GROMACS .gro file of C-alpha atoms in nm:
model
  371
    1MET     CA    1   1.384   3.446   3.179
    2ARG     CA    2   1.053   3.400   2.989
    3LYS     CA    3   1.226   3.457   2.655
    4ARG     CA    4   1.503   3.213   2.749
    5TRP     CA    5   1.249   2.949   2.863
    6HIS     CA    6   1.051   3.001   2.542
    7ARG     CA    7   1.351   2.962   2.318
    8ALA     CA    8   1.475   2.651   2.508
    9ARG     CA    9   1.129   2.488   2.495
   10THR     CA   10   1.093   2.575   2.126
   11GLY     CA   11   1.437   2.443   2.043
   12LEU     CA   12   1.374   2.122   2.238
   13ARG     CA   13   1.048   2.063   2.067
   14ARG     CA   14   1.205   2.135   1.723
   15SER     CA   15   1.485   1.890   1.797
   16ALA     CA   16   1.235   1.622   1.907
   17VAL     CA   17   1.036   1.670   1.585
   18ASP     CA   18   1.347   1.655   1.371
   19TYR     CA   19   1.464   1.337   1.548
   20PHE     CA   20   1.129   1.175   1.502
   21ARG     CA   21   1.133   1.255   1.133
   22GLY     CA   22   1.499   1.139   1.093
   23ASP     CA   23   1.636   1.486   1.029
   24GLY     CA   24   1.791   1.541   1.375
   25SER     CA   25   2.129   1.442   1.506
   26ASP     CA   26   2.192   1.076   1.609
   27TRP     CA   27   2.461   1.161   1.873
   28ALA     CA   28   2.223   1.097   2.162
   29ALA     CA   29   2.156   0.744   2.035
   30PHE     CA   30   2.525   0.696   1.966
   31ALA     CA   31   2.622   0.806   2.322
   32GLY     CA   32   2.374   0.559   2.473
   33LEU     CA   33   2.501   0.272   2.263
   34PHE     CA   34   2.863   0.370   2.303
   35LEU     CA   35   2.825   0.345   2.682
   36THR     CA   36   2.680  -0.003   2.660
   37VAL     CA   37   2.996  -0.136   2.491
   38PRO     CA   38   3.228  -0.092   2.794
   39ALA     CA   39   2.950  -0.204   3.020
   40ILE     CA   40   2.924  -0.531   2.826
   41ALA     CA   41   3.302  -0.568   2.817
   42ALA     CA   42   3.321  -0.512   3.202
   43GLY     CA   43   3.045  -0.770   3.245
   44THR     CA   44   3.237  -1.019   3.034
   45ILE     CA   45   3.560  -0.968   3.226
   46LEU     CA   46   3.399  -0.980   3.566
   47GLY     CA   47   3.139  -1.245   3.508
   48PRO     CA   48   3.209  -1.436   3.189
   49GLN     CA   49   2.970  -1.708   3.290
   50TRP     CA   50   2.682  -1.456   3.279
   51CYS     CA   51   2.794  -1.228   3.002
   52ASP     CA   52   2.928  -1.387   2.683
   53PRO     CA   53   3.172  -1.187   2.456
   54ALA     CA   54   2.918  -1.231   2.173
   55ALA     CA   55   2.686  -1.006   2.364
   56LEU     CA   56   2.854  -0.717   2.175
   57VAL     CA   57   2.631  -0.797   1.887
   58LEU     CA   58   2.338  -0.624   2.070
   59PRO     CA   59   2.473  -0.268   2.046
   60VAL     CA   60   2.611  -0.343   1.696
   61ILE     CA   61   2.261  -0.451   1.580
   62ALA     CA   62   2.088  -0.167   1.747
   63GLY     CA   63   2.341   0.081   1.594
   64GLY     CA   64   2.258  -0.046   1.249
   65LEU     CA   65   1.894   0.048   1.298
   66VAL     CA   66   1.933   0.388   1.453
   67LEU     CA   67   2.273   0.537   1.353
   68ARG     CA   68   2.399   0.688   1.031
   69PRO     CA   69   2.684   0.507   0.859
   70ALA     CA   70   2.954   0.749   0.963
   71THR     CA   71   2.851   0.739   1.328
   72LEU     CA   72   2.804   0.358   1.309
   73LEU     CA   73   3.175   0.312   1.227
   74LEU     CA   74   3.274   0.490   1.546
   75LEU     CA   75   3.056   0.246   1.736
   76TYR     CA   76   3.217  -0.054   1.550
   77ALA     CA   77   3.561   0.085   1.645
   78SER     CA   78   3.463   0.084   2.014
   79ALA     CA   79   3.324  -0.274   1.982
   80THR     CA   80   3.649  -0.389   1.826
   81ALA     CA   81   3.848  -0.231   2.106
   82ALA     CA   82   3.629  -0.407   2.357
   83LEU     CA   83   3.693  -0.744   2.187
   84VAL     CA   84   4.068  -0.679   2.199
   85VAL     CA   85   4.061  -0.588   2.567
   86GLU     CA   86   3.844  -0.886   2.653
   87SER     CA   87   4.081  -1.124   2.466
   88LEU     CA   88   4.391  -0.980   2.647
   89VAL     CA   89   4.235  -0.974   2.992
   90LEU     CA   90   4.083  -1.328   2.968
   91GLY     CA   91   4.414  -1.449   2.855
   92SER     CA   92   4.295  -1.608   2.529
   93GLY     CA   93   4.443  -1.534   2.192
   94PRO     CA   94   4.242  -1.503   1.870
   95VAL     CA   95   4.279  -1.868   1.798
   96SER     CA   96   4.199  -1.996   2.149
   97ALA     CA   97   3.888  -2.212   2.197
   98ALA     CA   98   3.855  -2.145   2.566
   99PRO     CA   99   3.486  -2.131   2.666
  100ALA     CA  100   3.530  -1.803   2.864
  101GLY     CA  101   3.749  -1.633   2.604
  102VAL     CA  102   3.710  -1.455   2.280
  103THR     CA  103   3.700  -1.734   2.021
  104PRO     CA  104   3.724  -1.697   1.644
  105GLY     CA  105   3.346  -1.775   1.631
  106THR     CA  106   3.274  -1.474   1.858
  107VAL     CA  107   3.479  -1.251   1.633
  108LEU     CA  108   3.300  -1.376   1.320
  109THR     CA  109   2.959  -1.340   1.484
  110VAL     CA  110   3.018  -0.977   1.582
  111ALA     CA  111   3.176  -0.900   1.250
  112ALA     CA  112   2.877  -1.046   1.056
  113ALA     CA  113   2.632  -0.851   1.267
  114GLY     CA  114   2.837  -0.530   1.196
  115LEU     CA  115   2.833  -0.605   0.821
  116PHE     CA  116   2.458  -0.646   0.812
  117GLY     CA  117   2.402  -0.343   1.031
  118LEU     CA  118   2.627  -0.130   0.800
  119LEU     CA  119   2.426  -0.242   0.500
  120ILE     CA  120   2.103  -0.156   0.667
  121ALA     CA  121   2.232   0.182   0.766
  122GLN     CA  122   2.353   0.260   0.414
  123PHE     CA  123   2.021   0.159   0.263
  124ARG     CA  124   1.829   0.389   0.506
  125SER     CA  125   2.067   0.669   0.432
  126ARG     CA  126   2.018   0.626   0.053
  127VAL     CA  127   1.638   0.606   0.078
  128GLY     CA  128   1.623   0.890   0.332
  129VAL     CA  129   1.369   0.709   0.552
  130PRO     CA  130   1.475   0.635   0.912
  131TRP     CA  131   1.361   0.317   1.078
  132ARG     CA  132   1.148   0.504   1.325
  133ARG     CA  133   0.948   0.662   1.042
  134GLY     CA  134   0.962   0.395   0.779
  135GLY     CA  135   0.681   0.182   0.927
  136THR     CA  136   0.481   0.481   1.002
  137MET     CA  137   0.509   0.606   0.644
  138LEU     CA  138   0.404   0.279   0.495
  139PHE     CA  139   0.109   0.258   0.734
  140ASP     CA  140   0.008   0.608   0.627
  141LEU     CA  141   0.031   0.519   0.258
  142ARG     CA  142  -0.182   0.209   0.308
  143GLU     CA  143  -0.451   0.408   0.495
  144ARG     CA  144  -0.455   0.682   0.222
  145ILE     CA  145  -0.522   0.414  -0.039
  146ARG     CA  146  -0.805   0.275   0.170
  147VAL     CA  147  -0.955   0.619   0.229
  148GLN     CA  148  -0.936   0.701  -0.142
  149SER     CA  149  -1.123   0.372  -0.221
  150ARG     CA  150  -1.414   0.457  -0.004
  151LEU     CA  151  -1.735   0.517  -0.190
  152PRO     CA  152  -1.946   0.822  -0.104
  153HIS     CA  153  -2.265   0.795   0.086
  154LEU     CA  154  -2.556   0.718  -0.147
  155PRO     CA  155  -2.927   0.831  -0.114
  156SER     CA  156  -3.199   0.591   0.003
  157GLY     CA  157  -3.284   0.335  -0.256
  158TRP     CA  158  -2.916   0.254  -0.330
  159HIS     CA  159  -2.669   0.011  -0.174
  160HIS     CA  160  -2.301  -0.031  -0.260
  161GLU     CA  161  -2.041  -0.296  -0.156
  162MET     CA  162  -1.667  -0.278  -0.215
  163ALA     CA  163  -1.401  -0.536  -0.138
  164LEU     CA  164  -1.031  -0.532  -0.217
  165ARG     CA  165  -0.786  -0.814  -0.148
  166PRO     CA  166  -0.421  -0.781  -0.254
  167ALA     CA  167  -0.217  -1.063  -0.376
  168GLY     CA  168  -0.030  -1.283  -0.126
  169GLY     CA  169  -0.205  -1.125   0.177
  170GLN     CA  170  -0.008  -0.808   0.130
  171SER     CA  171  -0.110  -0.457   0.246
  172PHE     CA  172  -0.068  -0.292  -0.096
  173SER     CA  173  -0.259  -0.363  -0.409
  174GLY     CA  174  -0.238  -0.278  -0.779
  175ASP     CA  175  -0.619  -0.242  -0.787
  176PHE     CA  176  -0.788   0.073  -0.651
  177VAL     CA  177  -1.108   0.264  -0.673
  178VAL     CA  178  -1.179   0.637  -0.680
  179ALA     CA  179  -1.528   0.771  -0.657
  180ALA     CA  180  -1.719   1.099  -0.634
  181ARG     CA  181  -2.065   1.248  -0.647
  182THR     CA  182  -2.085   1.519  -0.899
  183HIS     CA  183  -2.347   1.760  -1.046
  184GLY     CA  184  -2.476   1.856  -0.713
  185GLY     CA  185  -2.475   1.498  -0.580
  186ARG     CA  186  -2.705   1.367  -0.849
  187THR     CA  187  -2.442   1.176  -1.039
  188LEU     CA  188  -2.216   0.905  -0.908
  189GLU     CA  189  -1.885   0.852  -1.081
  190VAL     CA  190  -1.671   0.541  -1.000
  191VAL     CA  191  -1.338   0.451  -1.150
  192LEU     CA  192  -1.200   0.094  -1.090
  193THR     CA  193  -0.845   0.053  -1.207
  194ASP     CA  194  -0.605  -0.242  -1.240
  195VAL     CA  195  -0.242  -0.137  -1.256
  196SER     CA  196   0.006  -0.374  -1.429
  197GLY     CA  197   0.181  -0.592  -1.175
  198LYS     CA  198   0.057  -0.705  -0.830
  199GLY     CA  199   0.102  -0.651  -0.464
  200MET     CA  200   0.393  -0.438  -0.351
  201ASP     CA  201   0.533  -0.414  -0.703
  202ALA     CA  202   0.228  -0.226  -0.824
  203GLY     CA  203   0.138  -0.057  -0.488
  204SER     CA  204   0.346   0.254  -0.537
  205ARG     CA  205   0.214   0.315  -0.890
  206ALA     CA  206  -0.138   0.246  -0.775
  207LEU     CA  207  -0.096   0.511  -0.503
  208LEU     CA  208   0.035   0.770  -0.751
  209LEU     CA  209  -0.243   0.696  -0.998
  210SER     CA  210  -0.520   0.696  -0.739
  211GLY     CA  211  -0.428   1.044  -0.630
  212ALA     CA  212  -0.407   1.170  -0.985
  213PHE     CA  213  -0.732   0.994  -1.093
  214GLY     CA  214  -0.912   1.131  -0.784
  215GLY     CA  215  -0.810   1.482  -0.884
  216LEU     CA  216  -0.936   1.432  -1.239
  217LEU     CA  217  -1.265   1.275  -1.140
  218GLY     CA  218  -1.534   1.532  -1.125
  219SER     CA  219  -1.309   1.805  -1.264
  220LEU     CA  220  -1.353   1.690  -1.623
  221PRO     CA  221  -1.658   1.585  -1.818
  222PRO     CA  222  -1.713   1.207  -1.808
  223HIS     CA  223  -1.616   1.154  -2.167
  224ALA     CA  224  -1.284   1.335  -2.110
  225PHE     CA  225  -1.171   1.145  -1.796
  226LEU     CA  226  -1.009   0.836  -1.964
  227PRO     CA  227  -0.832   1.042  -2.231
  228ALA     CA  228  -0.681   1.263  -1.958
  229ALA     CA  229  -0.584   0.958  -1.749
  230ASN     CA  230  -0.429   0.796  -2.058
  231GLY     CA  231  -0.224   1.109  -2.126
  232TYR     CA  232  -0.107   1.118  -1.762
  233LEU     CA  233   0.028   0.756  -1.784
  234LEU     CA  234   0.199   0.826  -2.105
  235ARG     CA  235   0.388   1.120  -1.950
  236GLN     CA  236   0.519   0.897  -1.667
  237ASP     CA  237   0.711   0.692  -1.919
  238TRP     CA  238   0.716   0.381  -1.699
  239ASP     CA  239   0.854   0.053  -1.819
  240GLU     CA  240   0.538  -0.118  -1.699
  241GLY     CA  241   0.312   0.182  -1.730
  242PHE     CA  242  -0.011   0.036  -1.861
  243ALA     CA  243  -0.334  -0.008  -1.668
  244THR     CA  244  -0.691  -0.111  -1.736
  245SER     CA  245  -0.977   0.102  -1.604
  246ILE     CA  246  -1.355   0.114  -1.619
  247HIS     CA  247  -1.545   0.441  -1.549
  248LEU     CA  248  -1.912   0.434  -1.437
  249VAL     CA  249  -2.121   0.738  -1.458
  250LEU     CA  250  -2.458   0.677  -1.287
  251ASP     CA  251  -2.762   0.908  -1.252
  252LEU     CA  252  -2.886   0.838  -0.897
  253GLU     CA  253  -3.235   0.973  -0.975
  254SER     CA  254  -3.315   0.791  -1.299
  255GLY     CA  255  -3.085   0.497  -1.276
  256ASP     CA  256  -2.939   0.555  -1.624
  257TYR     CA  257  -2.567   0.499  -1.659
  258GLU     CA  258  -2.269   0.507  -1.903
  259LEU     CA  259  -1.969   0.276  -1.882
  260PHE     CA  260  -1.639   0.382  -2.034
  261SER     CA  261  -1.371   0.114  -2.050
  262ALA     CA  262  -0.994   0.119  -2.114
  263GLY     CA  263  -0.914  -0.241  -2.187
  264HIS     CA  264  -1.103  -0.348  -1.878
  265LEU     CA  265  -1.325  -0.652  -1.830
  266PRO     CA  266  -1.695  -0.608  -1.900
  267ALA     CA  267  -1.929  -0.523  -1.615
  268VAL     CA  268  -2.223  -0.749  -1.548
  269GLN     CA  269  -2.569  -0.646  -1.466
  270LEU     CA  270  -2.847  -0.850  -1.298
  271HIS     CA  271  -3.196  -0.772  -1.434
  272ALA     CA  272  -3.434  -0.833  -1.142
  273GLY     CA  273  -3.728  -0.878  -1.379
  274THR     CA  274  -3.569  -1.181  -1.564
  275GLY     CA  275  -3.307  -1.294  -1.316
  276GLN     CA  276  -3.052  -1.297  -1.598
  277TRP     CA  277  -2.705  -1.151  -1.593
  278GLU     CA  278  -2.598  -0.932  -1.888
  279GLU     CA  279  -2.248  -0.832  -1.989
  280LYS     CA  280  -2.192  -0.460  -2.043
  281ALA     CA  281  -1.867  -0.429  -2.251
  282ALA     CA  282  -1.750  -0.088  -2.361
  283GLU     CA  283  -1.466  -0.043  -2.610
  284GLY     CA  284  -1.134   0.128  -2.550
  285PRO     CA  285  -0.753   0.046  -2.546
  286LEU     CA  286  -0.539   0.010  -2.242
  287LEU     CA  287  -0.424   0.321  -2.061
  288GLY     CA  288  -0.066   0.430  -2.112
  289VAL     CA  289  -0.010   0.257  -2.441
  290TYR     CA  290  -0.142   0.475  -2.734
  291ASP     CA  291  -0.178   0.846  -2.753
  292GLY     CA  292  -0.503   1.009  -2.883
  293CYS     CA  293  -0.726   0.712  -2.798
  294GLN     CA  294  -1.100   0.723  -2.814
  295PHE     CA  295  -1.320   0.559  -2.556
  296ASP     CA  296  -1.685   0.484  -2.662
  297PRO     CA  297  -1.931   0.421  -2.385
  298VAL     CA  298  -2.201   0.164  -2.341
  299LYS     CA  299  -2.530   0.274  -2.190
  300GLY     CA  300  -2.774   0.107  -1.961
  301SER     CA  301  -3.014   0.158  -1.681
  302LEU     CA  302  -3.069   0.013  -1.331
  303ALA     CA  303  -3.429  -0.058  -1.233
  304ALA     CA  304  -3.551  -0.149  -0.879
  305GLY     CA  305  -3.376  -0.476  -0.775
  306ASP     CA  306  -3.108  -0.455  -1.046
  307VAL     CA  307  -2.741  -0.505  -0.957
  308LEU     CA  308  -2.425  -0.393  -1.129
  309MET     CA  309  -2.087  -0.566  -1.066
  310LEU     CA  310  -1.749  -0.420  -1.152
  311TYR     CA  311  -1.442  -0.634  -1.095
  312THR     CA  312  -1.073  -0.689  -1.187
  313ASP     CA  313  -0.919  -0.982  -1.370
  314GLY     CA  314  -0.786  -1.151  -1.055
  315LEU     CA  315  -1.142  -1.236  -0.978
  316VAL     CA  316  -1.223  -1.433  -1.296
  317GLU     CA  317  -0.903  -1.520  -1.470
  318ALA     CA  318  -0.716  -1.852  -1.408
  319ALA     CA  319  -0.469  -2.060  -1.593
  320GLY     CA  320  -0.618  -2.312  -1.825
  321ARG     CA  321  -0.970  -2.156  -1.789
  322ASP     CA  322  -1.161  -1.943  -2.036
  323LEU     CA  323  -1.247  -1.583  -1.917
  324SER     CA  324  -1.619  -1.653  -1.984
  325GLU     CA  325  -1.613  -1.946  -1.748
  326GLY     CA  326  -1.471  -1.720  -1.464
  327ILE     CA  327  -1.749  -1.465  -1.527
  328ASP     CA  328  -2.011  -1.737  -1.525
  329ARG     CA  329  -1.868  -1.869  -1.194
  330LEU     CA  330  -1.880  -1.529  -1.045
  331THR     CA  331  -2.236  -1.459  -1.147
  332GLY     CA  332  -2.340  -1.802  -1.038
  333GLU     CA  333  -2.216  -1.734  -0.687
  334ALA     CA  334  -2.379  -1.393  -0.686
  335ASP     CA  335  -2.715  -1.559  -0.768
  336ARG     CA  336  -2.717  -1.705  -0.407
  337TYR     CA  337  -2.741  -1.354  -0.265
  338VAL     CA  338  -3.034  -1.245  -0.481
  339PRO     CA  339  -3.315  -1.371  -0.248
  340GLY     CA  340  -3.165  -1.220   0.072
  341GLY     CA  341  -3.000  -0.912  -0.067
  342PHE     CA  342  -2.631  -0.829  -0.129
  343GLU     CA  343  -2.548  -0.692   0.218
  344GLY     CA  344  -2.185  -0.799   0.292
  345ALA     CA  345  -2.175  -1.000  -0.033
  346ALA     CA  346  -1.857  -0.850  -0.196
  347TRP     CA  347  -1.600  -0.998   0.037
  348HIS     CA  348  -1.773  -1.334   0.049
  349LEU     CA  349  -1.787  -1.352  -0.333
  350ILE     CA  350  -1.405  -1.304  -0.351
  351GLU     CA  351  -1.362  -1.572  -0.088
  352ALA     CA  352  -1.590  -1.808  -0.289
  353VAL     CA  353  -1.446  -1.760  -0.636
  354ALA     CA  354  -1.086  -1.641  -0.589
  355LYS     CA  355  -0.967  -1.709  -0.238
  356ASP     CA  356  -0.622  -1.850  -0.308
  357VAL     CA  357  -0.547  -1.662  -0.631
  358ASN     CA  358  -0.198  -1.499  -0.633
  359ASP     CA  359  -0.326  -1.178  -0.783
  360ASP     CA  360  -0.493  -0.860  -0.674
  361ARG     CA  361  -0.872  -0.882  -0.664
  362ALA     CA  362  -1.132  -0.605  -0.638
  363LEU     CA  363  -1.511  -0.620  -0.661
  364LEU     CA  364  -1.768  -0.338  -0.658
  365LEU     CA  365  -2.139  -0.413  -0.619
  366LEU     CA  366  -2.397  -0.148  -0.686
  367CYS     CA  367  -2.759  -0.235  -0.608
  368ARG     CA  368  -3.080  -0.029  -0.660
  369THR     CA  369  -3.306  -0.137  -0.384
  370GLY     CA  370  -3.589   0.102  -0.455
  371GLY     CA  371  -3.759   0.269  -0.752
   0.00000   0.00000   0.00000
């Protein structure tokens, strides 16, 4: 009895997991929906003033969401039979316009719902993602991008801010950040990347690249990261396979840093001693365009009170405006935070300079608060 109970419990649990993942049978759902069809037909015949014949669209639509195409056709056959029975019992032919009967409009409504349901079922079957897991999967992908974009904890004397805003208020963005502390935690490496496209169109490629770049970061010497990333994009052979990227390698003890760029916009550094912003532009081609590229770094150092900003083009580019004007506007807004510090400034800077821009926007602030 114990063995039988264990096998039954294991089988039930396995079936439940398979059903949740979309791998299990849909006969249970079909049985439930199939029983609602005669129930609705009986309600229409016995109380037509309370149950309209068009109520058959309810199981038809539900079937399109939960059933496979082959099983869905069986449900549609039962719904068709129910319409025929209702039409005969209520004494109205297919061209009758009696309020209590099955009118041509009712037939067209149920048929249209069935057509859309079948299209949805075929799409789910082709993609292989059931409706009960599709939303969960997208939510999980979005959270993974956010987790990968989190910056590691920095020692005292350093502060960082990161803000990311996708185009059109969507949940997926073509901009992403990967970061890691290497060399025993002494070095901070940050890569900010802008994938071609925007929003949902670039979100899938950004997710793939963020995982690949996260694996490369810290596994290779800093000067070898962008060449390896470039080779990875070339192997993908995408139609829109290019990306811009900027790679920061910062010594957290001395404040010295190197910036490697692959066609990305220059970083800007605030020198606390003079209050002036300086552009830090490294040289390098776009990722995924040419093979065997060389990426030459630009060097700098962050003293106490200095700020370094990395950003994507959606923050400074606009139609009819020069790129330098957009950078000047960004640094001008950032000057307002110099007296009180940059706590929470990244998101507010995006709101101030590029709130309604239909492009992905990302901003990284790195401040040295102590010597």
